[in-house]
Amino acid sequence: MALNKFMHPRNRYKDNPPDFKELAKIFPNFKRHVKTSRSGKPFVNFRNAQAVRDLTLSLLERDFQLKIDLPNDRLVPTLPLRINYLSWIEDLLNCLPQKENPHVLDIGCGSSCVYPLVGVTMNPNWTFIATEVDEKNYNHAVSNVEKNGLMEKIKVRKTEKEDDLLCVDDFDACMCNPPFFTDEEELTVEEGRPTPNSACSGSKNEIIGGDFNYAERMFNESVTTNDNEQRWYTTMLGKKSSFVRILQFLRDHNVKTVASTEFCQGRTMRWGVAWSFSALNVSAIPKISRKEKKLSFLSKFLSSDDAVLVLKKILLNLKIDFTTAGASFTLKGNIIEGLPNRKTRRLEKRLHEAEFSGVEKKLQKLENGSTQTAVLDQTICILKVTQREDGEVQVELTPETGRFSDEINRLFIYLHFLSLLQNVRKHMQQIGLQRRYQNDQEFALLLRHIPALAFVPIQHLIEAFETLEEFLPDEMLPLLD
């Protein structure tokens, strides 16, 4: 599911996503990447690095009147994510005593120097100091600032790897988009890990280093200043495990004020963490989170009793332990907390393959010395079936744990499949395809591909949808709408 609805409320692309068709009319370089599906919808292959680069250049010029150069072998910034981060910085600065001209430090500005350039365009009263280690990035950043005539507002400083991240003293907030991967092994796409949704053209300096390592290093440097000034230290994180670790790290060090957020855009999630050694009121900052406590499905069951019988069959088929009380189900399973995703999958696999009788917790030490907890036979979610006044049967799923377990994910997919299947059948009857479905086996097989979309990994969903558009008969296309 696209995450655009969870963008920062002031992000210009939240309710007004880029219109590829209109952009193609203005920018010839971008036009070559815009394709049209059979349904007439324009789309772009985001795994094409040049397409991502030309889209960014087009949006910067149209929406911010900025013209920059982006080398082919360096990271291409995606604008919705950058604007989410800058909008959050605006919120954080509003928590500080009123200052007419906030001064922001951008650690590792990259070749685009996009945060300072867009930042001062969105907020003309801001000024930036941008630092960069990579020689090529530094030269391009200086050139991009000069090209847009913003030398008075943005100062780019060349630094060395051994220099402090916080190499200047005068700033109200610092921001950092660190390299997310710890090493090349972690960067390698291994079996079971989804293919990235968009191309990455970054150099090793830009993508290898470890986001938690950078955040910890920044914190240690911020502690040594031990100043009484009211300022913010912030960083972006690319992995949920790093986000959880740094929040716990800050709690362990009794930091006075900690703020966090989620950066949601397209099909990409990032996280933001900020801390200050002053007691600041952050209650006015918008709460942005894609977490939903309850998931519900409206289904075309004849009655709630019918729904209960079907759900029992699904749970038994998925081998999920459950107890029932009327139309309420309590699902049991194994929960593993505090593990990075890859290690979670490995331990979950071992838990499913082994039996733990009479054991409540299992502690496992990993090579890095961290401790994780596996909680066995735990309530993982509650299912409730209710019949509404309009006759619809509602299936409501409420997770009881900090993250979706493997069992919930499988159940969630089956419920989606069930809902899709019932909707397809309903619309099939409305457009007069019921008889052909019953009498034409080949036609029926093709039609079953539509509810099967529920089982497609989300990163491949758009591609699968567009593939269906290509080979389904024209009379079936209304079902995709």
Short mmCIF file of C-alpha atoms in Angstrom, two decimals:
data_model
loop_
_atom_site.label_atom_id
_atom_site.label_comp_id
_atom_site.label_asym_id
_atom_site.label_seq_id
_atom_site.Cartn_x
_atom_site.Cartn_y
_atom_site.Cartn_z
CA MET A 1 0.00 0.00 0.00
CA ALA A 2 1.28 3.42 -0.87
CA LEU A 3 2.22 5.50 2.17
CA ASN A 4 1.49 8.94 0.73
CA LYS A 5 -1.45 9.52 3.06
CA PHE A 6 1.01 9.39 5.98
CA MET A 7 3.27 12.12 4.58
CA HIS A 8 3.91 15.21 6.66
CA PRO A 9 0.75 17.36 6.47
CA ARG A 10 2.70 20.27 4.94
CA ASN A 11 4.42 18.15 2.28
CA ARG A 12 3.34 19.66 -1.04
CA TYR A 13 3.14 16.18 -2.61
CA LYS A 14 0.89 14.64 0.08
CA ASP A 15 -2.40 15.44 -1.64
CA ASN A 16 -0.91 16.51 -4.95
CA PRO A 17 1.43 13.79 -6.27
CA PRO A 18 3.47 14.55 -9.38
CA ASP A 19 1.44 14.31 -12.57
CA PHE A 20 3.78 12.41 -14.89
CA LYS A 21 1.75 13.30 -17.97
CA GLU A 22 1.96 17.04 -17.25
CA LEU A 23 5.67 16.85 -16.35
CA ALA A 24 6.35 15.04 -19.63
CA LYS A 25 4.86 17.98 -21.54
CA ILE A 26 7.31 20.40 -19.90
CA PHE A 27 10.52 18.35 -19.67
CA PRO A 28 11.62 16.32 -22.73
CA ASN A 29 14.29 14.44 -20.76
CA PHE A 30 11.63 13.14 -18.41
CA LYS A 31 9.11 12.44 -21.17
CA ARG A 32 11.18 9.52 -22.51
CA HIS A 33 10.62 7.62 -19.23
CA VAL A 34 6.84 7.98 -19.08
CA LYS A 35 4.90 4.95 -20.29
CA THR A 36 1.14 4.42 -20.49
CA SER A 37 -0.70 1.34 -19.30
CA ARG A 38 -3.58 -0.16 -21.25
CA SER A 39 -6.00 1.62 -18.94
CA GLY A 40 -4.40 4.94 -19.98
CA LYS A 41 -2.57 5.63 -16.72
CA PRO A 42 0.96 7.09 -17.06
CA PHE A 43 3.69 5.38 -15.04
CA VAL A 44 7.47 5.43 -14.56
CA ASN A 45 9.84 2.54 -13.89
CA PHE A 46 11.50 3.68 -10.65
CA ARG A 47 14.13 0.96 -10.95
CA ASN A 48 15.59 2.96 -13.84
CA ALA A 49 18.16 5.23 -12.19
CA GLN A 50 18.05 7.77 -15.02
CA ALA A 51 14.26 7.98 -14.74
CA VAL A 52 14.53 8.77 -11.02
CA ARG A 53 17.26 11.33 -11.76
CA ASP A 54 15.22 13.10 -14.47
CA LEU A 55 12.10 13.10 -12.27
CA THR A 56 14.00 14.78 -9.43
CA LEU A 57 15.53 17.37 -11.77
CA SER A 58 12.11 18.13 -13.27
CA LEU A 59 10.40 18.56 -9.89
CA LEU A 60 13.21 20.74 -8.52
CA GLU A 61 12.96 23.06 -11.52
CA ARG A 62 9.16 23.22 -11.71
CA ASP A 63 8.28 23.38 -8.00
CA PHE A 64 11.32 25.09 -6.47
CA GLN A 65 12.88 26.95 -9.41
CA LEU A 66 16.16 25.13 -8.75
CA LYS A 67 18.49 23.86 -11.47
CA ILE A 68 21.19 21.41 -10.43
CA ASP A 69 23.54 18.80 -11.87
CA LEU A 70 23.46 15.20 -10.62
CA PRO A 71 26.39 12.92 -11.53
CA ASN A 72 25.45 9.44 -12.72
CA ASP A 73 27.46 7.65 -10.03
CA ARG A 74 26.12 9.51 -6.99
CA LEU A 75 22.95 9.31 -4.91
CA VAL A 76 19.79 10.77 -6.45
CA PRO A 77 17.54 12.45 -3.84
CA THR A 78 13.82 11.72 -3.95
CA LEU A 79 12.00 14.95 -3.13
CA PRO A 80 8.95 13.75 -1.12
CA LEU A 81 11.27 12.16 1.47
CA ARG A 82 13.51 15.25 1.68
CA ILE A 83 10.51 17.53 2.14
CA ASN A 84 9.17 15.28 4.91
CA TYR A 85 12.48 15.67 6.77
CA LEU A 86 12.67 19.44 6.21
CA SER A 87 9.06 19.90 7.34
CA TRP A 88 9.85 18.01 10.53
CA ILE A 89 12.89 20.26 11.08
CA GLU A 90 10.50 23.23 10.79
CA ASP A 91 8.35 21.68 13.55
CA LEU A 92 11.37 21.12 15.79
CA LEU A 93 12.67 24.67 15.31
CA ASN A 94 9.25 25.99 16.30
CA CYS A 95 9.81 24.36 19.71
CA LEU A 96 12.86 26.57 20.31
CA PRO A 97 12.71 30.16 21.57
CA GLN A 98 11.72 32.45 18.72
CA LYS A 99 14.63 33.06 16.38
CA GLU A 100 14.44 35.22 13.30
CA ASN A 101 17.10 33.39 11.31
CA PRO A 102 17.54 29.69 12.20
CA HIS A 103 20.90 28.21 11.30
CA VAL A 104 20.94 24.55 10.18
CA LEU A 105 23.86 22.14 9.81
CA ASP A 106 23.50 19.50 7.07
CA ILE A 107 25.96 16.66 7.68
CA GLY A 108 26.91 15.01 4.38
CA CYS A 109 25.06 17.15 1.86
CA GLY A 110 25.86 14.93 -1.13
CA SER A 111 26.40 16.09 -4.68
CA SER A 112 22.91 17.60 -4.94
CA CYS A 113 23.09 19.68 -1.74
CA VAL A 114 19.33 19.17 -1.82
CA TYR A 115 18.45 19.81 1.84
CA PRO A 116 20.06 23.28 1.95
CA LEU A 117 18.79 24.26 -1.51
CA VAL A 118 15.19 23.21 -0.88
CA GLY A 119 15.40 24.28 2.77
CA VAL A 120 16.22 27.92 2.03
CA THR A 121 13.68 27.94 -0.82
CA MET A 122 10.94 26.77 1.55
CA ASN A 123 12.21 29.03 4.36
CA PRO A 124 14.02 32.13 3.03
CA ASN A 125 15.01 33.16 6.58
CA TRP A 126 17.08 29.98 7.10
CA THR A 127 20.81 29.63 6.49
CA PHE A 128 22.81 26.41 6.13
CA ILE A 129 26.28 25.07 6.63
CA ALA A 130 26.64 21.91 4.53
CA THR A 131 29.54 19.51 5.06
CA GLU A 132 30.80 16.82 2.69
CA VAL A 133 33.64 14.29 2.83
CA ASP A 134 33.57 13.05 -0.77
CA GLU A 135 35.60 15.28 -3.12
CA LYS A 136 33.33 14.80 -6.13
CA ASN A 137 30.19 15.42 -4.06
CA TYR A 138 31.74 18.55 -2.56
CA ASN A 139 32.61 20.01 -5.98
CA HIS A 140 29.11 19.36 -7.34
CA ALA A 141 27.48 20.75 -4.18
CA VAL A 142 29.46 24.00 -4.45
CA SER A 143 28.57 24.25 -8.13
CA ASN A 144 24.86 23.66 -7.48
CA VAL A 145 24.76 26.36 -4.79
CA GLU A 146 26.55 28.83 -7.07
CA LYS A 147 24.34 27.95 -10.04
CA ASN A 148 21.27 29.00 -8.04
CA GLY A 149 22.86 32.14 -6.58
CA LEU A 150 22.49 31.01 -2.95
CA MET A 151 26.10 31.47 -1.77
CA GLU A 152 25.02 33.97 0.92
CA LYS A 153 22.59 31.51 2.49
CA ILE A 154 24.46 28.22 2.02
CA LYS A 155 28.12 27.57 2.89
CA VAL A 156 29.56 24.23 1.76
CA ARG A 157 32.52 22.97 3.78
CA LYS A 158 34.90 20.15 2.76
CA THR A 159 35.64 17.79 5.66
CA GLU A 160 37.74 14.67 6.20
CA LYS A 161 36.62 11.27 7.48
CA GLU A 162 38.43 11.76 10.78
CA ASP A 163 36.74 15.13 11.41
CA ASP A 164 33.85 15.41 13.85
CA LEU A 165 30.39 15.18 12.35
CA LEU A 166 29.49 18.24 14.44
CA CYS A 167 32.38 20.27 13.11
CA VAL A 168 30.72 23.66 13.69
CA ASP A 169 29.37 25.19 16.90
CA ASP A 170 26.83 27.69 15.64
CA PHE A 171 23.61 25.93 14.65
CA ASP A 172 20.05 25.58 15.92
CA ALA A 173 19.45 22.16 14.39
CA CYS A 174 21.57 19.62 12.58
CA MET A 175 20.33 17.02 10.15
CA CYS A 176 21.93 13.92 8.68
CA ASN A 177 21.00 11.36 6.04
CA PRO A 178 23.63 8.72 6.88
CA PRO A 179 24.62 5.64 4.88
CA PHE A 180 22.17 2.97 6.01
CA PHE A 181 24.12 -0.25 5.49
CA THR A 182 26.81 -1.34 7.94
CA ASP A 183 28.95 -3.15 5.35
CA GLU A 184 28.88 -4.60 1.84
CA GLU A 185 27.55 -7.94 3.11
CA GLU A 186 24.47 -6.24 4.54
CA LEU A 187 24.02 -4.35 1.28
CA THR A 188 23.91 -7.59 -0.73
CA VAL A 189 20.40 -8.65 -1.59
CA GLU A 190 20.02 -12.11 -0.16
CA GLU A 191 17.33 -14.70 -0.47
CA GLY A 192 14.13 -13.62 1.22
CA ARG A 193 14.92 -9.95 1.12
CA PRO A 194 12.67 -7.91 -1.20
CA THR A 195 14.07 -6.15 -4.23
CA PRO A 196 14.28 -2.37 -3.72
CA ASN A 197 11.36 -0.41 -5.16
CA SER A 198 13.62 2.19 -6.78
CA ALA A 199 17.10 2.32 -8.25
CA CYS A 200 20.08 3.29 -6.09
CA SER A 201 22.97 5.00 -7.87
CA GLY A 202 24.90 6.01 -4.74
CA SER A 203 28.61 5.47 -4.22
CA LYS A 204 29.88 3.23 -1.41
CA ASN A 205 30.62 6.28 0.74
CA GLU A 206 26.96 7.26 0.48
CA ILE A 207 25.36 3.90 1.30
CA ILE A 208 27.83 2.01 3.53
CA GLY A 209 28.62 3.06 7.09
CA GLY A 210 25.62 2.13 9.23
CA ASP A 211 22.84 4.48 10.30
CA PHE A 212 22.97 3.48 13.97
CA ASN A 213 26.75 3.90 14.01
CA TYR A 214 26.38 7.46 12.70
CA ALA A 215 23.62 8.29 15.17
CA GLU A 216 25.65 6.95 18.10
CA ARG A 217 28.71 8.88 16.93
CA MET A 218 26.67 12.07 16.61
CA PHE A 219 25.26 11.58 20.11
CA ASN A 220 28.71 11.06 21.63
CA GLU A 221 29.91 14.27 19.99
CA SER A 222 26.82 16.16 21.12
CA VAL A 223 27.43 15.08 24.74
CA THR A 224 30.96 16.50 24.72
CA THR A 225 29.62 19.96 23.91
CA ASN A 226 27.50 19.79 27.10
CA ASP A 227 26.16 23.23 26.28
CA ASN A 228 23.10 24.89 27.73
CA GLU A 229 21.99 26.23 24.38
CA GLN A 230 18.62 25.09 23.15
CA ARG A 231 19.27 23.20 19.93
CA TRP A 232 18.29 20.00 18.16
CA TYR A 233 20.41 17.08 17.01
CA THR A 234 18.58 14.98 14.39
CA THR A 235 19.23 12.10 12.05
CA MET A 236 17.34 9.96 9.58
CA LEU A 237 17.41 6.17 9.90
CA GLY A 238 16.83 3.69 7.11
CA LYS A 239 16.20 0.58 9.21
CA LYS A 240 13.48 0.03 11.81
CA SER A 241 15.92 -1.95 13.96
CA SER A 242 18.29 1.05 14.10
CA PHE A 243 15.39 3.35 14.96
CA VAL A 244 14.39 1.16 17.90
CA ARG A 245 18.00 0.85 19.09
CA ILE A 246 18.74 4.58 19.04
CA LEU A 247 15.53 5.43 20.92
CA GLN A 248 16.50 2.94 23.64
CA PHE A 249 20.06 4.31 23.59
CA LEU A 250 18.76 7.85 24.23
CA ARG A 251 16.48 6.64 27.01
CA ASP A 252 19.40 4.82 28.64
CA HIS A 253 21.36 8.10 28.64
CA ASN A 254 18.49 10.07 30.22
CA VAL A 255 18.32 12.66 27.46
CA LYS A 256 15.94 15.44 28.48
CA THR A 257 13.97 15.73 25.24
CA VAL A 258 13.58 13.11 22.52
CA ALA A 259 11.32 13.35 19.49
CA SER A 260 10.74 10.83 16.72
CA THR A 261 8.70 10.48 13.56
CA GLU A 262 8.10 8.34 10.51
CA PHE A 263 8.88 9.58 7.01
CA CYS A 264 6.31 7.94 4.76
CA GLN A 265 6.33 8.37 1.00
CA GLY A 266 5.50 6.19 -1.97
CA ARG A 267 6.36 2.68 -0.83
CA THR A 268 9.37 3.73 1.24
CA MET A 269 9.61 4.11 5.01
CA ARG A 270 12.29 6.03 6.87
CA TRP A 271 12.47 7.17 10.49
CA GLY A 272 13.61 10.37 12.17
CA VAL A 273 15.05 10.82 15.67
CA ALA A 274 15.86 14.12 17.40
CA TRP A 275 17.24 14.94 20.83
CA SER A 276 18.03 18.00 22.86
CA PHE A 277 19.72 18.50 26.23
CA SER A 278 17.17 21.21 27.05
CA ALA A 279 13.65 20.56 28.28
CA LEU A 280 11.52 21.43 25.26
CA ASN A 281 7.79 21.11 24.67
CA VAL A 282 7.20 18.91 21.60
CA SER A 283 3.45 18.42 22.06
CA ALA A 284 2.61 20.68 19.08
CA ILE A 285 4.60 18.57 16.59
CA PRO A 286 2.25 16.58 14.32
CA LYS A 287 2.13 12.90 15.22
CA ILE A 288 2.89 10.94 12.06
CA SER A 289 2.67 7.16 12.15
CA ARG A 290 1.34 4.57 9.73
CA LYS A 291 0.51 2.18 12.57
CA GLU A 292 -3.15 1.34 12.79
CA LYS A 293 -4.43 -0.39 15.89
CA LYS A 294 -7.20 -2.22 14.04
CA LEU A 295 -7.62 -3.69 10.59
CA SER A 296 -11.12 -4.42 9.37
CA PHE A 297 -12.61 -6.15 6.36
CA LEU A 298 -16.18 -5.93 5.11
CA SER A 299 -17.22 -9.28 3.72
CA LYS A 300 -20.26 -10.63 1.88
CA PHE A 301 -20.98 -13.45 4.31
CA LEU A 302 -24.59 -14.46 4.73
CA SER A 303 -24.29 -13.94 8.48
CA SER A 304 -21.78 -13.55 11.28
CA ASP A 305 -22.17 -17.29 12.03
CA ASP A 306 -21.18 -18.05 8.44
CA ALA A 307 -18.11 -15.78 8.84
CA VAL A 308 -17.09 -17.53 12.07
CA LEU A 309 -17.18 -20.94 10.34
CA VAL A 310 -15.06 -19.69 7.41
CA LEU A 311 -12.51 -18.04 9.75
CA LYS A 312 -12.16 -21.27 11.74
CA LYS A 313 -11.33 -23.12 8.52
CA ILE A 314 -8.77 -20.47 7.53
CA LEU A 315 -7.05 -20.55 10.94
CA LEU A 316 -6.92 -24.34 10.94
CA ASN A 317 -5.52 -24.32 7.40
CA LEU A 318 -2.83 -21.80 8.44
CA LYS A 319 -2.09 -23.90 11.56
CA ILE A 320 -2.64 -20.92 13.86
CA ASP A 321 -3.60 -21.78 17.45
CA PHE A 322 -6.75 -20.04 18.62
CA THR A 323 -9.53 -20.10 21.16
CA THR A 324 -13.06 -18.84 20.56
CA ALA A 325 -15.74 -17.16 22.64
CA GLY A 326 -18.81 -16.65 20.50
CA ALA A 327 -17.77 -14.48 17.54
CA SER A 328 -14.42 -13.52 19.09
CA PHE A 329 -11.13 -15.30 18.36
CA THR A 330 -7.94 -15.13 20.44
CA LEU A 331 -4.91 -16.07 18.32
CA LYS A 332 -1.75 -17.48 19.89
CA GLY A 333 1.79 -17.49 18.51
CA ASN A 334 5.50 -16.82 19.08
CA ILE A 335 6.69 -13.21 19.34
CA ILE A 336 10.31 -12.18 18.91
CA GLU A 337 11.34 -8.71 20.02
CA GLY A 338 14.45 -6.59 19.50
CA LEU A 339 15.85 -8.36 16.45
CA PRO A 340 16.79 -6.91 13.06
CA ASN A 341 14.51 -8.24 10.31
CA ARG A 342 16.96 -10.76 8.85
CA LYS A 343 17.80 -12.29 12.21
CA THR A 344 14.13 -12.29 13.16
CA ARG A 345 13.31 -14.48 10.19
CA ARG A 346 16.09 -16.93 11.05
CA LEU A 347 15.04 -17.27 14.68
CA GLU A 348 11.36 -17.51 13.77
CA LYS A 349 12.22 -20.35 11.40
CA ARG A 350 14.02 -22.19 14.17
CA LEU A 351 11.10 -21.63 16.54
CA HIS A 352 8.66 -23.05 14.02
CA GLU A 353 10.90 -26.08 13.47
CA ALA A 354 11.43 -26.82 17.16
CA GLU A 355 9.05 -27.41 20.06
CA PHE A 356 9.43 -25.52 23.34
CA SER A 357 7.31 -27.19 26.01
CA GLY A 358 6.91 -25.30 29.27
CA VAL A 359 9.31 -22.55 28.19
CA GLU A 360 8.17 -18.91 28.38
CA LYS A 361 11.29 -17.10 27.19
CA LYS A 362 14.40 -17.99 25.26
CA LEU A 363 17.40 -15.64 25.27
CA GLN A 364 19.81 -15.77 22.41
CA LYS A 365 23.16 -13.96 22.19
CA LEU A 366 24.15 -12.78 18.74
CA GLU A 367 27.68 -12.11 17.56
CA ASN A 368 27.38 -8.41 18.32
CA GLY A 369 26.54 -9.20 21.95
CA SER A 370 22.97 -7.89 21.89
CA THR A 371 20.23 -9.84 23.68
CA GLN A 372 16.86 -10.68 22.15
CA THR A 373 13.74 -12.21 23.64
CA ALA A 374 11.40 -14.78 22.16
CA VAL A 375 8.05 -14.95 23.92
CA LEU A 376 6.26 -18.22 23.25
CA ASP A 377 2.55 -19.01 23.17
CA GLN A 378 1.66 -15.34 23.42
CA THR A 379 -1.62 -13.71 22.40
CA ILE A 380 -0.81 -12.14 19.04
CA CYS A 381 -4.17 -10.66 18.06
CA ILE A 382 -7.91 -10.61 18.61
CA LEU A 383 -10.41 -11.28 15.82
CA LYS A 384 -14.00 -10.11 16.18
CA VAL A 385 -16.90 -10.74 13.82
CA THR A 386 -19.87 -8.38 13.93
CA GLN A 387 -22.98 -7.92 11.80
CA ARG A 388 -23.69 -4.27 11.02
CA GLU A 389 -27.09 -2.66 10.69
CA ASP A 390 -26.70 -2.48 6.90
CA GLY A 391 -26.27 -6.26 6.78
CA GLU A 392 -22.53 -6.22 6.08
CA VAL A 393 -20.38 -8.59 8.14
CA GLN A 394 -17.26 -6.92 9.54
CA VAL A 395 -14.13 -8.85 10.49
CA GLU A 396 -11.94 -6.75 12.78
CA LEU A 397 -8.32 -7.71 13.54
CA THR A 398 -6.54 -6.06 16.50
CA PRO A 399 -2.79 -6.84 16.90
CA GLU A 400 -1.72 -7.31 20.52
CA THR A 401 2.03 -7.08 19.92
CA GLY A 402 4.58 -4.44 18.97
CA ARG A 403 4.99 -5.79 15.47
CA PHE A 404 3.09 -8.06 13.12
CA SER A 405 4.07 -11.66 13.66
CA ASP A 406 4.42 -14.14 10.85
CA GLU A 407 1.03 -15.62 11.76
CA ILE A 408 -0.74 -12.25 11.54
CA ASN A 409 0.89 -11.52 8.19
CA ARG A 410 -0.35 -14.82 6.76
CA LEU A 411 -3.84 -14.29 8.15
CA PHE A 412 -3.86 -10.72 6.84
CA ILE A 413 -3.09 -12.01 3.33
CA TYR A 414 -5.87 -14.60 3.49
CA LEU A 415 -8.39 -12.03 4.67
CA HIS A 416 -7.38 -9.74 1.82
CA PHE A 417 -7.75 -12.66 -0.59
CA LEU A 418 -11.20 -13.47 0.80
CA SER A 419 -12.30 -9.85 0.52
CA LEU A 420 -10.95 -9.55 -3.04
CA LEU A 421 -12.57 -12.82 -4.05
CA GLN A 422 -15.98 -11.74 -2.80
CA ASN A 423 -15.70 -8.32 -4.47
CA VAL A 424 -14.67 -9.88 -7.80
CA ARG A 425 -17.62 -12.25 -7.67
CA LYS A 426 -19.99 -9.38 -6.90
CA HIS A 427 -18.74 -7.21 -9.78
CA MET A 428 -18.57 -10.20 -12.11
CA GLN A 429 -22.32 -10.64 -11.64
CA GLN A 430 -22.95 -6.92 -12.12
CA ILE A 431 -21.23 -6.80 -15.53
CA GLY A 432 -22.74 -10.08 -16.74
CA LEU A 433 -19.74 -12.42 -16.66
CA GLN A 434 -21.19 -15.01 -14.27
CA ARG A 435 -22.41 -17.47 -16.95
CA ARG A 436 -19.18 -17.32 -18.95
CA TYR A 437 -17.18 -17.86 -15.73
CA GLN A 438 -19.18 -21.02 -15.06
CA ASN A 439 -18.98 -22.43 -18.59
CA ASP A 440 -15.54 -21.33 -19.88
CA GLN A 441 -12.70 -22.94 -17.89
CA GLU A 442 -9.93 -20.89 -19.53
CA PHE A 443 -11.87 -17.67 -18.88
CA ALA A 444 -12.43 -18.71 -15.24
CA LEU A 445 -8.72 -19.43 -14.76
CA LEU A 446 -7.77 -15.99 -16.07
CA LEU A 447 -10.30 -14.30 -13.81
CA ARG A 448 -8.91 -16.05 -10.72
CA HIS A 449 -5.64 -14.15 -11.24
CA ILE A 450 -7.34 -11.00 -9.93
CA PRO A 451 -8.05 -12.10 -6.30
CA ALA A 452 -4.66 -13.86 -6.35
CA LEU A 453 -3.08 -10.38 -6.25
CA ALA A 454 -3.50 -10.65 -2.46
CA PHE A 455 -0.56 -13.10 -2.41
CA VAL A 456 1.82 -10.90 -4.44
CA PRO A 457 4.60 -9.25 -2.34
CA ILE A 458 3.85 -5.55 -2.05
CA GLN A 459 7.06 -4.49 -3.82
CA HIS A 460 5.89 -6.40 -6.94
CA LEU A 461 2.20 -5.45 -6.75
CA ILE A 462 2.20 -2.60 -9.28
CA GLU A 463 4.19 -4.69 -11.75
CA ALA A 464 1.77 -7.63 -11.31
CA PHE A 465 -1.24 -5.34 -11.70
CA GLU A 466 0.11 -3.85 -14.92
CA THR A 467 0.97 -7.33 -16.23
CA LEU A 468 -2.64 -8.39 -15.62
CA GLU A 469 -3.82 -5.37 -17.58
CA GLU A 470 -1.74 -6.54 -20.53
CA PHE A 471 -3.04 -10.11 -20.88
CA LEU A 472 -6.57 -10.10 -19.41
CA PRO A 473 -9.41 -9.92 -21.96
CA ASP A 474 -10.91 -6.46 -22.38
CA GLU A 475 -14.21 -7.53 -20.83
CA MET A 476 -12.39 -8.33 -17.55
CA LEU A 477 -10.64 -4.95 -17.23
CA PRO A 478 -13.60 -3.31 -15.40
CA LEU A 479 -12.94 -5.77 -12.57
CA LEU A 480 -9.50 -4.21 -12.04
CA ASP A 481 -11.09 -0.80 -11.54
#
